[in-house]
CSV table of C-alpha atoms in Angstrom, one decimal:
chain,number,residue,atom,x,y,z
A,1,MET,CA,-8.2,-22.9,40.7
A,2,SER,CA,-9.5,-25.0,37.9
A,3,PHE,CA,-12.8,-27.2,37.9
A,4,CYS,CA,-15.3,-28.7,35.4
A,5,ILE,CA,-18.9,-28.3,35.1
A,6,LYS,CA,-20.7,-31.1,32.9
A,7,GLN,CA,-24.0,-30.5,30.8
A,8,SER,CA,-26.2,-31.9,33.2
A,9,ALA,CA,-25.2,-29.4,35.7
A,10,LEU,CA,-25.7,-26.6,33.2
A,11,ALA,CA,-29.3,-27.8,32.3
A,12,LYS,CA,-30.2,-27.2,35.9
A,13,CYS,CA,-28.5,-24.0,36.1
A,14,MET,CA,-30.6,-22.9,33.1
A,15,ASP,CA,-33.9,-23.7,35.4
A,16,ILE,CA,-32.5,-22.0,38.4
A,17,SER,CA,-31.3,-19.0,36.2
A,18,ASN,CA,-34.8,-18.6,34.8
A,19,SER,CA,-36.4,-18.2,38.6
A,20,VAL,CA,-33.2,-15.9,39.4
A,21,VAL,CA,-34.0,-13.6,36.6
A,22,HIS,CA,-37.7,-13.1,38.1
A,23,ARG,CA,-36.6,-12.8,41.5
A,24,ARG,CA,-34.3,-9.6,42.2
A,25,SER,CA,-33.7,-10.6,45.6
A,26,GLN,CA,-31.6,-13.5,44.9
A,27,SER,CA,-29.8,-12.1,42.1
A,28,THR,CA,-26.4,-11.6,43.9
A,29,ILE,CA,-26.7,-15.1,44.9
A,30,CYS,CA,-26.8,-16.3,41.3
A,31,ARG,CA,-23.9,-13.6,40.5
A,32,SER,CA,-21.5,-14.9,43.1
A,33,SER,CA,-22.1,-18.6,42.8
A,34,PHE,CA,-20.6,-18.7,39.2
A,35,SER,CA,-17.1,-17.8,38.9
A,36,PRO,CA,-16.3,-19.1,35.4
A,37,ALA,CA,-17.5,-17.9,32.0
A,38,LEU,CA,-20.5,-19.9,31.1
A,39,VAL,CA,-23.0,-19.7,27.8
A,40,LEU,CA,-25.7,-21.5,29.0
A,41,GLN,CA,-27.0,-22.9,25.6
A,42,ASN,CA,-28.4,-26.3,24.4
A,43,ASP,CA,-25.2,-27.3,22.5
A,44,PRO,CA,-24.7,-31.0,22.2
A,45,LYS,CA,-21.1,-30.8,21.2
A,46,ARG,CA,-20.1,-28.9,24.5
A,47,THR,CA,-20.1,-31.6,27.2
A,48,HIS,CA,-18.1,-29.8,29.7
A,49,LEU,CA,-16.5,-26.5,30.3
A,50,SER,CA,-12.9,-26.1,31.9
A,51,VAL,CA,-11.4,-23.0,33.4
A,52,SER,CA,-8.1,-22.3,35.0
A,53,LYS,CA,-8.3,-18.5,35.7
A,54,PRO,CA,-11.0,-17.0,37.9
A,55,LEU,CA,-13.7,-15.4,35.8
A,56,HIS,CA,-16.5,-12.6,36.8
A,57,ILE,CA,-19.8,-12.5,35.3
A,58,SER,CA,-20.0,-9.4,33.1
A,59,SER,CA,-23.6,-9.5,31.9
A,60,ILE,CA,-26.6,-11.9,31.5
A,61,GLU,CA,-28.8,-12.1,28.6
A,62,ILE,CA,-32.0,-13.7,27.5
A,63,ILE,CA,-31.9,-15.6,24.1
A,64,GLY,CA,-35.2,-16.1,22.4
A,65,LYS,CA,-38.8,-15.6,23.3
A,66,GLU,CA,-39.9,-18.8,23.8
A,67,LYS,CA,-41.2,-20.0,27.1
A,68,ARG,CA,-38.0,-21.3,28.7
A,69,PRO,CA,-35.5,-18.9,27.2
A,70,ALA,CA,-31.7,-19.7,27.3
A,71,ILE,CA,-29.7,-17.4,29.7
A,72,GLN,CA,-26.1,-16.2,28.0
A,73,CYS,CA,-23.5,-15.4,30.5
A,74,LYS,CA,-20.8,-13.3,29.4
A,75,ALA,CA,-17.5,-13.2,31.4
A,76,TYR,CA,-13.8,-11.7,31.7
A,77,GLU,CA,-11.0,-13.0,33.2
A,78,ALA,CA,-10.0,-11.4,36.7
A,79,ASP,CA,-6.7,-9.8,35.3
A,80,LYS,CA,-8.4,-8.3,32.2
A,81,SER,CA,-10.8,-5.3,31.7
A,82,GLN,CA,-13.1,-6.8,28.4
A,83,PRO,CA,-15.1,-9.9,27.8
A,84,ILE,CA,-13.2,-13.0,26.4
A,85,GLU,CA,-15.3,-12.6,23.0
A,86,ALA,CA,-14.1,-9.1,22.6
A,87,ALA,CA,-10.4,-9.9,23.1
A,88,ALA,CA,-10.7,-12.8,20.6
A,89,GLU,CA,-12.2,-10.4,17.9
A,90,ALA,CA,-9.4,-7.8,18.9
A,91,LYS,CA,-6.7,-10.3,17.7
A,92,PRO,CA,-7.4,-10.5,13.9
A,93,GLU,CA,-7.7,-6.7,13.8
A,94,ALA,CA,-4.4,-6.2,15.8
A,95,ALA,CA,-2.6,-9.0,13.5
A,96,LYS,CA,-4.2,-6.7,10.4
A,97,ARG,CA,-2.5,-3.7,11.8
A,98,VAL,CA,1.0,-5.3,11.9
A,99,LYS,CA,0.4,-6.7,8.5
A,100,ILE,CA,-0.2,-3.1,7.2
A,101,GLY,CA,2.7,-1.9,8.8
A,102,ILE,CA,4.9,-4.2,7.4
A,103,TYR,CA,3.8,-3.5,3.9
A,104,PHE,CA,4.4,0.0,4.5
A,105,ALA,CA,8.0,-0.2,6.0
A,106,THR,CA,8.8,-2.8,3.2
A,107,TRP,CA,7.5,-0.4,0.7
A,108,TRP,CA,9.3,2.3,1.9
A,109,ALA,CA,12.5,0.7,2.1
A,110,LEU,CA,12.4,-1.1,-1.2
A,111,ASN,CA,11.8,2.4,-2.8
A,112,VAL,CA,14.3,4.2,-1.1
A,113,VAL,CA,17.2,1.5,-2.2
A,114,PHE,CA,15.7,1.8,-5.7
A,115,ASN,CA,16.1,5.4,-5.9
A,116,ILE,CA,19.6,5.4,-4.5
A,117,TYR,CA,20.5,2.6,-7.0
A,118,ASN,CA,18.8,4.2,-10.2
A,119,LYS,CA,20.4,7.5,-9.3
A,120,LYS,CA,24.0,5.6,-9.2
A,121,VAL,CA,23.3,4.0,-12.6
A,122,LEU,CA,22.0,7.1,-14.3
A,123,ASN,CA,25.0,9.3,-12.8
A,124,ALA,CA,27.5,6.6,-14.6
A,125,TYR,CA,25.3,5.6,-17.3
A,126,PRO,CA,22.9,8.6,-18.6
A,127,TYR,CA,20.6,6.3,-20.6
A,128,PRO,CA,17.5,6.3,-19.2
A,129,TRP,CA,15.5,5.1,-21.6
A,130,LEU,CA,17.4,1.7,-21.3
A,131,THR,CA,17.4,1.8,-17.8
A,132,SER,CA,13.5,2.0,-17.9
A,133,THR,CA,13.2,-1.1,-20.2
A,134,LEU,CA,15.5,-3.1,-18.1
A,135,SER,CA,13.5,-2.6,-15.0
A,136,LEU,CA,10.2,-3.6,-16.5
A,137,ALA,CA,12.2,-6.7,-18.2
A,138,CYS,CA,13.6,-7.5,-14.7
A,139,GLY,CA,10.2,-7.6,-13.2
A,140,SER,CA,8.4,-9.4,-16.1
A,141,LEU,CA,11.1,-12.1,-15.9
A,142,MET,CA,10.9,-12.4,-12.2
A,143,MET,CA,6.8,-13.0,-12.2
A,144,LEU,CA,7.1,-15.4,-15.2
A,145,ILE,CA,9.3,-17.8,-13.2
A,146,SER,CA,7.0,-17.2,-10.3
A,147,TRP,CA,4.2,-18.4,-12.1
A,148,ALA,CA,6.1,-21.2,-14.1
A,149,THR,CA,7.4,-22.5,-10.5
A,150,ARG,CA,3.8,-22.1,-9.0
A,151,ILE,CA,5.4,-19.7,-6.2
A,152,ALA,CA,2.5,-17.3,-7.2
A,153,GLU,CA,-1.0,-18.4,-8.7
A,154,PRO,CA,-0.8,-17.1,-12.6
A,155,PRO,CA,-3.9,-14.8,-13.1
A,156,LYS,CA,-6.9,-15.7,-15.5
A,157,THR,CA,-7.1,-13.5,-18.0
A,158,ASP,CA,-9.0,-12.7,-21.5
A,159,PHE,CA,-8.6,-10.6,-24.1
A,160,GLU,CA,-11.1,-8.0,-22.8
A,161,PHE,CA,-8.7,-7.9,-19.6
A,162,TRP,CA,-5.7,-6.8,-21.9
A,163,LYS,CA,-8.0,-4.7,-23.8
A,164,THR,CA,-8.9,-2.6,-20.8
A,165,LEU,CA,-5.2,-2.9,-19.5
A,166,PHE,CA,-3.7,-1.2,-22.7
A,167,PRO,CA,-4.3,2.4,-21.8
A,168,VAL,CA,-3.2,1.8,-18.5
A,169,ALA,CA,0.2,0.5,-19.5
A,170,VAL,CA,0.6,3.2,-22.0
A,171,ALA,CA,0.2,5.9,-19.2
A,172,HIS,CA,2.4,4.3,-16.7
A,173,THR,CA,5.0,3.6,-19.4
A,174,ILE,CA,4.9,7.3,-20.0
A,175,GLY,CA,5.0,8.1,-16.2
A,176,HIS,CA,8.1,5.6,-15.8
A,177,VAL,CA,10.2,6.9,-18.4
A,178,ALA,CA,9.6,10.5,-17.7
A,179,ALA,CA,10.6,10.1,-14.0
A,180,THR,CA,13.5,8.2,-15.0
A,181,VAL,CA,14.5,10.9,-17.5
A,182,SER,CA,13.8,13.7,-14.6
A,183,MET,CA,16.5,11.7,-12.3
A,184,SER,CA,19.0,11.4,-14.9
A,185,LYS,CA,18.8,15.4,-15.2
A,186,VAL,CA,18.2,16.9,-11.7
A,187,ALA,CA,18.6,15.3,-7.9
A,188,VAL,CA,16.4,12.5,-6.6
A,189,SER,CA,15.0,14.8,-3.8
A,190,PHE,CA,14.1,17.6,-6.4
A,191,THR,CA,12.2,14.9,-8.8
A,192,HIS,CA,10.2,13.9,-5.8
A,193,ILE,CA,9.5,17.1,-4.4
A,194,ILE,CA,8.0,18.2,-7.9
A,195,LYS,CA,6.1,14.4,-8.1
A,196,SER,CA,4.5,15.5,-4.8
A,197,GLY,CA,2.4,17.9,-7.0
A,198,GLU,CA,0.5,14.9,-8.4
A,199,PRO,CA,-2.8,15.7,-6.3
A,200,ALA,CA,-3.1,19.0,-8.2
A,201,PHE,CA,-3.0,17.4,-11.5
A,202,SER,CA,-5.6,14.7,-10.2
A,203,VAL,CA,-8.1,17.4,-9.2
A,204,LEU,CA,-7.7,19.2,-12.4
A,205,VAL,CA,-8.0,16.6,-14.9
A,206,SER,CA,-10.7,15.1,-13.1
A,207,ARG,CA,-12.6,18.8,-13.0
A,208,PHE,CA,-12.1,19.9,-16.5
A,209,LEU,CA,-11.9,16.5,-18.4
A,210,LEU,CA,-14.1,14.2,-16.5
A,211,GLY,CA,-16.5,16.9,-15.0
A,212,GLU,CA,-15.9,15.7,-11.4
A,213,THR,CA,-16.7,18.2,-8.4
A,214,PHE,CA,-15.0,18.4,-5.3
A,215,PRO,CA,-15.6,20.1,-1.9
A,216,PRO,CA,-13.7,23.4,-1.2
A,217,ALA,CA,-11.2,21.8,0.9
A,218,VAL,CA,-9.8,19.8,-1.7
A,219,TYR,CA,-9.2,22.8,-3.8
A,220,LEU,CA,-7.8,24.8,-1.0
A,221,SER,CA,-5.1,22.0,-0.4
A,222,LEU,CA,-3.9,22.4,-3.8
A,223,LEU,CA,-2.3,26.2,-2.9
A,224,PRO,CA,0.3,24.8,-0.6
A,225,ILE,CA,1.1,22.1,-3.0
A,226,ILE,CA,1.4,24.2,-6.0
A,227,GLY,CA,3.1,27.0,-3.9
A,228,GLY,CA,5.3,24.7,-2.3
A,229,CYS,CA,6.5,22.9,-5.7
A,230,ALA,CA,7.0,26.5,-7.4
A,231,LEU,CA,9.2,27.6,-4.4
A,232,ALA,CA,11.4,24.4,-4.3
A,233,ALA,CA,11.8,24.8,-8.3
A,234,VAL,CA,12.8,28.2,-8.1
A,235,THR,CA,15.4,28.0,-5.2
A,236,GLU,CA,16.8,24.7,-6.8
A,237,LEU,CA,20.5,25.2,-7.2
A,238,ASN,CA,20.8,22.4,-10.0
A,239,PHE,CA,17.6,23.7,-11.6
A,240,ASN,CA,17.4,21.8,-15.1
A,241,MET,CA,14.2,22.1,-17.3
A,242,THR,CA,14.4,18.8,-18.8
A,243,GLY,CA,14.4,17.5,-15.2
A,244,PHE,CA,11.4,19.8,-14.4
A,245,MET,CA,9.5,18.7,-17.3
A,246,GLY,CA,10.2,15.2,-16.8
A,247,ALA,CA,8.7,15.2,-13.6
A,248,MET,CA,5.8,17.1,-14.5
A,249,ILE,CA,4.9,14.8,-17.5
A,250,SER,CA,5.3,11.9,-15.0
A,251,ASN,CA,2.6,13.4,-12.8
A,252,LEU,CA,0.4,13.9,-15.7
A,253,ALA,CA,0.8,10.5,-16.8
A,254,PHE,CA,-0.1,8.6,-13.4
A,255,VAL,CA,-2.9,10.5,-12.9
A,256,PHE,CA,-4.4,9.1,-16.4
A,257,ARG,CA,-3.0,5.7,-15.2
A,258,ASN,CA,-5.1,5.8,-12.2
A,259,ILE,CA,-8.1,7.0,-14.1
A,260,PHE,CA,-8.0,4.2,-16.6
A,261,SER,CA,-7.3,1.7,-13.9
A,262,LYS,CA,-10.5,2.6,-12.0
A,263,LYS,CA,-12.4,2.8,-15.2
A,264,GLY,CA,-11.2,-0.7,-16.9
A,265,MET,CA,-10.6,-2.8,-13.8
A,266,LYS,CA,-14.1,-2.7,-12.1
A,267,GLY,CA,-15.2,-6.2,-11.6
A,268,LYS,CA,-12.0,-7.7,-12.3
A,269,SER,CA,-10.6,-10.5,-10.1
A,270,VAL,CA,-6.8,-10.4,-10.5
A,271,SER,CA,-4.7,-9.6,-7.5
A,272,GLY,CA,-2.9,-6.6,-6.9
A,273,MET,CA,0.6,-8.5,-7.4
A,274,ASN,CA,-0.6,-10.1,-10.7
A,275,TYR,CA,-2.1,-7.0,-11.9
A,276,TYR,CA,1.1,-5.2,-11.6
A,277,ALA,CA,2.9,-8.2,-13.2
A,278,CYS,CA,0.6,-7.9,-16.2
A,279,LEU,CA,0.9,-4.1,-16.5
A,280,SER,CA,4.9,-4.4,-16.5
A,281,MET,CA,4.8,-6.9,-19.3
A,282,LEU,CA,2.6,-5.0,-21.5
A,283,SER,CA,4.6,-1.8,-20.7
A,284,LEU,CA,7.8,-3.6,-21.8
A,285,LEU,CA,6.3,-4.4,-25.1
A,286,ILE,CA,5.2,-0.7,-25.6
A,287,LEU,CA,8.4,0.7,-24.6
A,288,THR,CA,11.1,-1.3,-26.1
A,289,PRO,CA,10.8,-0.2,-29.7
A,290,PHE,CA,10.7,3.4,-28.5
A,291,ALA,CA,13.9,2.8,-26.5
A,292,ILE,CA,15.6,1.5,-29.5
A,293,ALA,CA,14.7,4.3,-31.6
A,294,VAL,CA,15.8,7.1,-29.4
A,295,GLU,CA,19.0,5.7,-27.8
A,296,GLY,CA,19.6,2.5,-29.6
A,297,PRO,CA,22.4,-0.3,-29.2
A,298,GLN,CA,25.4,1.7,-30.3
A,299,LEU,CA,25.3,4.3,-27.7
A,300,TRP,CA,24.2,1.6,-25.0
A,301,ALA,CA,27.3,-0.5,-25.9
A,302,ALA,CA,29.7,2.5,-25.9
A,303,GLY,CA,28.3,3.8,-22.4
A,304,TRP,CA,28.4,0.2,-20.9
A,305,GLU,CA,32.1,0.0,-21.6
A,306,LYS,CA,32.8,3.3,-20.3
A,307,ALA,CA,30.9,2.8,-17.0
A,308,LEU,CA,32.7,-0.5,-16.6
A,309,SER,CA,36.0,1.2,-16.9
A,310,GLU,CA,35.2,3.7,-14.6
A,311,ILE,CA,32.8,2.1,-12.0
A,312,GLY,CA,34.1,-1.4,-12.4
A,313,PRO,CA,32.2,-4.8,-11.9
A,314,GLN,CA,30.1,-3.4,-9.3
A,315,PHE,CA,28.2,-1.3,-12.1
A,316,ILE,CA,26.5,-4.3,-12.9
A,317,TRP,CA,25.4,-5.0,-9.3
A,318,TRP,CA,23.8,-1.4,-9.4
A,319,VAL,CA,22.0,-2.0,-12.7
A,320,ALA,CA,20.6,-5.5,-11.4
A,321,ALA,CA,19.6,-4.0,-8.1
A,322,GLN,CA,18.0,-0.8,-9.4
A,323,SER,CA,15.8,-3.2,-11.7
A,324,ILE,CA,15.0,-5.7,-9.1
A,325,PHE,CA,13.9,-3.4,-6.4
A,326,TYR,CA,12.0,-1.2,-9.1
A,327,HIS,CA,9.8,-4.1,-9.5
A,328,LEU,CA,9.5,-5.3,-5.8
A,329,TYR,CA,8.6,-1.8,-4.4
A,330,ASN,CA,5.8,-1.4,-6.9
A,331,GLN,CA,4.7,-4.9,-6.5
A,332,VAL,CA,4.4,-4.3,-2.8
A,333,SER,CA,2.6,-0.9,-3.2
A,334,TYR,CA,0.0,-2.6,-5.6
A,335,MET,CA,-0.2,-5.5,-3.1
A,336,SER,CA,-1.1,-3.2,-0.1
A,337,LEU,CA,-3.8,-1.7,-2.0
A,338,ASP,CA,-5.6,-5.0,-1.7
A,339,GLN,CA,-5.5,-4.5,2.0
A,340,ILE,CA,-5.9,-0.8,2.8
A,341,SER,CA,-8.2,1.9,1.8
A,342,PRO,CA,-7.2,4.7,-0.9
A,343,LEU,CA,-6.7,7.2,2.0
A,344,THR,CA,-4.3,5.2,3.9
A,345,PHE,CA,-2.4,4.4,0.7
A,346,SER,CA,-2.3,8.2,-0.3
A,347,ILE,CA,-1.0,9.1,3.4
A,348,GLY,CA,1.6,6.1,3.0
A,349,ASN,CA,2.6,7.5,-0.4
A,350,THR,CA,3.3,10.9,1.0
A,351,MET,CA,5.5,9.6,3.8
A,352,LYS,CA,7.2,7.3,1.3
A,353,ARG,CA,8.2,10.6,-0.5
A,354,ILE,CA,9.6,12.2,2.7
A,355,SER,CA,11.7,9.2,3.2
A,356,VAL,CA,13.1,9.3,-0.4
A,357,ILE,CA,13.8,12.7,-0.2
A,358,VAL,CA,15.7,12.8,3.2
A,359,SER,CA,17.6,9.6,2.4
A,360,SER,CA,18.7,10.8,-0.9
A,361,ILE,CA,20.0,14.3,0.5
A,362,ILE,CA,22.0,12.4,3.2
A,363,ILE,CA,23.5,9.7,0.9
A,364,PHE,CA,24.2,11.9,-2.3
A,365,HIS,CA,25.0,15.0,0.0
A,366,THR,CA,22.7,17.2,-2.1
A,367,PRO,CA,23.3,21.0,-1.1
A,368,VAL,CA,19.8,22.3,0.1
A,369,GLN,CA,19.0,25.8,0.9
A,370,PRO,CA,16.5,26.5,4.0
A,371,ILE,CA,14.2,28.2,1.6
A,372,ASN,CA,14.1,25.3,-0.9
A,373,ALA,CA,13.6,22.9,2.3
A,374,LEU,CA,10.7,25.1,3.3
A,375,GLY,CA,9.2,24.6,-0.2
A,376,ALA,CA,9.5,21.1,-0.1
A,377,ALA,CA,8.0,20.9,3.3
A,378,ILE,CA,5.1,23.1,2.5
A,379,ALA,CA,4.4,20.8,-0.7
A,380,ILE,CA,4.3,17.8,1.3
A,381,LEU,CA,2.0,19.3,4.1
A,382,GLY,CA,-0.4,20.2,1.0
A,383,THR,CA,-0.4,16.8,-0.3
A,384,PHE,CA,-1.1,15.4,3.5
A,385,LEU,CA,-4.0,17.9,3.5
A,386,TYR,CA,-5.4,16.9,0.5
A,387,SER,CA,-5.6,13.1,1.2
A,388,GLN,CA,-7.5,14.3,4.2
A,389,ALA,CA,-9.7,16.6,2.6
A,390,LYS,CA,-10.6,13.9,-0.2
A,391,ALA,CA,-11.7,11.4,2.6
């Protein structure tokens, strides 16, 4: 059933509705005489109203305090249980949730793919300093091309921006290299189990260096994190001290990166994607001379020839893939920070580690003892409890 009510009729309805409000005995007549949703306001732009579905009046409100107040009728469709306005407001919220879900799924998938290719490269080509440098170089090149072709809007930066970014880049560089060194010595799953202990470092640094205090629940949540990581380390079949220390140093470095980032970026209007791009470029400049000094072109060339002879041309694809996916997963994670709260991001990061640990164990057939798996589960549970306690 469809019909049209013109503005002249609406004006008459306003007069009738005023009398109806004062006469309760006739209120049932007014409610039953109007099937469509009507907002009875003096709007010159709204000349008529056409409705194709039967509507029911849900409420009548008096707007304004003048002598002839306007009557606002709220309605809902016959086959729905909420007002039309509420349904319209729910659509953007639902779209936002879908967008966040896509961010998380993409973030986790890219991180899993990166870790797989990164471990393949390190198994055949054990030069973590060069591998780390290539990851940063690839991401920097991708963003420079995006800015040059206007695929992405280049950021507006000044000297003060790069000055505040420098300590963040130093910490990011150390954390990135340390994590790569760790994965070159131990299983991917073990590195990520140890890296799940990052909240413990965050609390300790914030408490003793910055003087921050936390509620008792936060301190209690550190017990399963520390205990789980210790249990996983003690029962690790292929334990390596260099790999263990690399993961621990990476935790500490990323804690300082987050602290410097929060302090230095207050009031800065740079998007998450561009912020990470600038961070990658500055980290590349910092890392390159150290990579040359630690490993050097001679070792790189000899190792490259050996890897090509053993793996074949697909080794080149492995190197390219781990470099590309490293930048993409970090870029998506920084972009997601523009859309979600730190708590949601922390929970997402915990779930990301679970997906990486499980997938790497399956793909690389990593031997895991039950007690080792228990330690990993306890550490990850502690990380989740920590994120809840800080909320």
